[in-house]
Coordinates of C-alpha atoms in Angstrom, one line a residue:
X1 CA 6.7 -6.8 11.8
X2 CA 7.4 -8.3 8.1
X3 CA 10.5 -7.8 6.0
X4 CA 10.2 -8.5 2.3
X5 CA 13.0 -8.5 -0.3
X6 CA 12.3 -8.8 -3.9
X7 CA 14.6 -10.5 -6.4
X8 CA 14.8 -11.8 -9.9
X9 CA 14.3 -8.7 -11.8
X10 CA 16.2 -7.7 -15.0
X11 CA 16.2 -7.1 -18.6
X12 CA 14.7 -9.5 -20.9
X13 CA 13.5 -9.5 -24.6
X14 CA 9.8 -9.2 -25.5
X15 CA 8.4 -12.8 -25.4
X16 CA 10.9 -14.0 -22.9
X17 CA 10.5 -14.8 -19.1
X18 CA 11.4 -13.9 -15.5
X19 CA 10.6 -15.4 -12.3
X20 CA 10.4 -12.9 -9.2
X21 CA 10.9 -14.2 -5.9
X22 CA 9.8 -12.3 -2.4
X23 CA 11.5 -13.5 0.6
X24 CA 9.7 -12.8 3.9
X25 CA 11.3 -12.8 7.3
X26 CA 10.6 -11.2 10.8
X27 CA 6.5 -12.7 10.9
X28 CA 4.6 -15.6 10.2
X29 CA 4.2 -15.7 6.4
X30 CA 1.5 -18.0 6.1
X31 CA -0.8 -15.6 8.2
X32 CA -0.5 -13.0 5.1
X33 CA -2.3 -12.6 1.8
X34 CA 0.5 -11.8 -0.7
X35 CA 0.2 -9.4 -3.6
X36 CA 2.3 -8.2 -6.3
X37 CA 2.1 -4.8 -7.6
X38 CA 4.0 -2.7 -10.5
X39 CA 4.6 0.8 -11.1
X40 CA 5.9 2.1 -14.6
X41 CA 7.7 5.6 -14.9
X42 CA 5.3 8.4 -14.7
X43 CA 2.4 5.9 -13.7
X44 CA 0.6 5.1 -10.5
X45 CA 1.3 1.6 -8.8
X46 CA -1.1 -1.1 -10.1
X47 CA -2.3 -4.3 -9.1
X48 CA -0.9 -7.3 -10.7
X49 CA -1.6 -10.4 -8.8
X50 CA -2.8 -11.6 -5.2
X51 CA -2.7 -15.0 -3.5
X52 CA -4.2 -16.5 -0.6
X53 CA -2.8 -17.6 2.4
X54 CA -3.0 -21.1 1.5
X55 CA -2.5 -20.6 -2.0
X56 CA -5.8 -21.9 -3.0
X57 CA -6.9 -18.8 -4.6
X58 CA -5.5 -16.1 -6.7
X59 CA -6.5 -13.2 -9.0
X60 CA -4.7 -11.2 -11.6
X61 CA -5.3 -8.2 -13.3
X62 CA -6.9 -8.3 -16.9
X63 CA -3.5 -7.4 -18.4
X64 CA -1.3 -10.3 -17.0
X65 CA -4.1 -12.8 -16.9
X66 CA -2.9 -16.1 -18.6
X67 CA 0.8 -15.1 -18.8
X68 CA 1.7 -14.5 -15.2
X69 CA 1.4 -16.7 -12.3
X70 CA 1.6 -16.0 -8.6
X71 CA 2.6 -18.7 -6.2
X72 CA 4.0 -19.3 -2.8
X73 CA 6.0 -21.5 -0.8
X74 CA 4.7 -21.3 3.1
X75 CA 7.8 -23.6 4.4
X76 CA 10.2 -21.4 2.3
X77 CA 8.3 -18.1 3.4
X78 CA 8.9 -17.2 -0.4
X79 CA 6.5 -15.7 -2.8
X80 CA 6.7 -16.2 -6.5
X81 CA 5.7 -14.4 -9.6
X82 CA 6.2 -16.1 -12.9
X83 CA 6.0 -14.1 -16.1
X84 CA 6.0 -15.5 -19.1
X85 CA 5.3 -13.8 -22.7
X86 CA 6.6 -10.7 -21.4
X87 CA 5.5 -7.4 -23.2
X88 CA 7.5 -3.9 -23.4
X89 CA 4.4 -2.5 -21.5
X90 CA 5.2 -4.9 -18.5
X91 CA 8.2 -2.9 -17.8
X92 CA 7.9 -1.3 -14.1
X93 CA 9.4 -1.8 -10.8
X94 CA 7.8 -4.9 -9.3
X95 CA 6.7 -4.8 -5.5
X96 CA 5.6 -7.7 -3.3
X97 CA 3.3 -7.0 -0.5
X98 CA 1.7 -8.4 2.6
X99 CA -1.9 -7.9 3.8
X100 CA -3.2 -9.6 7.2
X101 CA -6.9 -8.7 6.8
X102 CA -8.1 -9.8 3.4
X103 CA -7.6 -11.0 -0.2
X104 CA -7.7 -7.3 -2.1
X105 CA -6.6 -5.5 -5.3
X106 CA -6.1 -2.1 -3.5
X107 CA -2.7 -1.3 -2.5
X108 CA -3.7 1.0 0.3
X109 CA -5.1 -2.2 2.3
X110 CA -1.3 -3.7 2.3
X111 CA 0.5 -3.5 5.5
X112 CA 4.1 -4.4 4.3
X113 CA 6.1 -3.7 1.1
X114 CA 9.4 -4.8 -0.3
X115 CA 11.6 -2.4 -2.0
X116 CA 11.2 -3.4 -5.6
X117 CA 12.8 -4.9 -8.4
X118 CA 13.3 -3.7 -11.8
X119 CA 11.8 -5.6 -14.9
X120 CA 12.7 -4.1 -18.1
X121 CA 11.4 -5.7 -21.2
X122 CA 12.9 -4.5 -24.7
X123 CA 11.1 -4.7 -28.0

């Protein structure tokens, strides 16, 4: 059983930056592919980024490509999401998730989820 706790969300102006963190405990972090998802009010949860177990591969949603960077530190059991040039449409609750079996963009394939952290981007 893996427990995930996100942090780093907040209020930022458009064009600004934030770095989200996701601390993992209760399992072997390096065994899991890790993803970031987000859910805006009134919308379905959507994929943001995913990273392989070693950090050697990553994939991004087109909407964040070139602005967001996913990374991980297996020694610290922590996942990160560096978000630059934020836009109002990035406003959402951001969730980290752990997937044991595959590098996937499908939220239903993830086994463990954090509670989420709110990111609000003002125009």
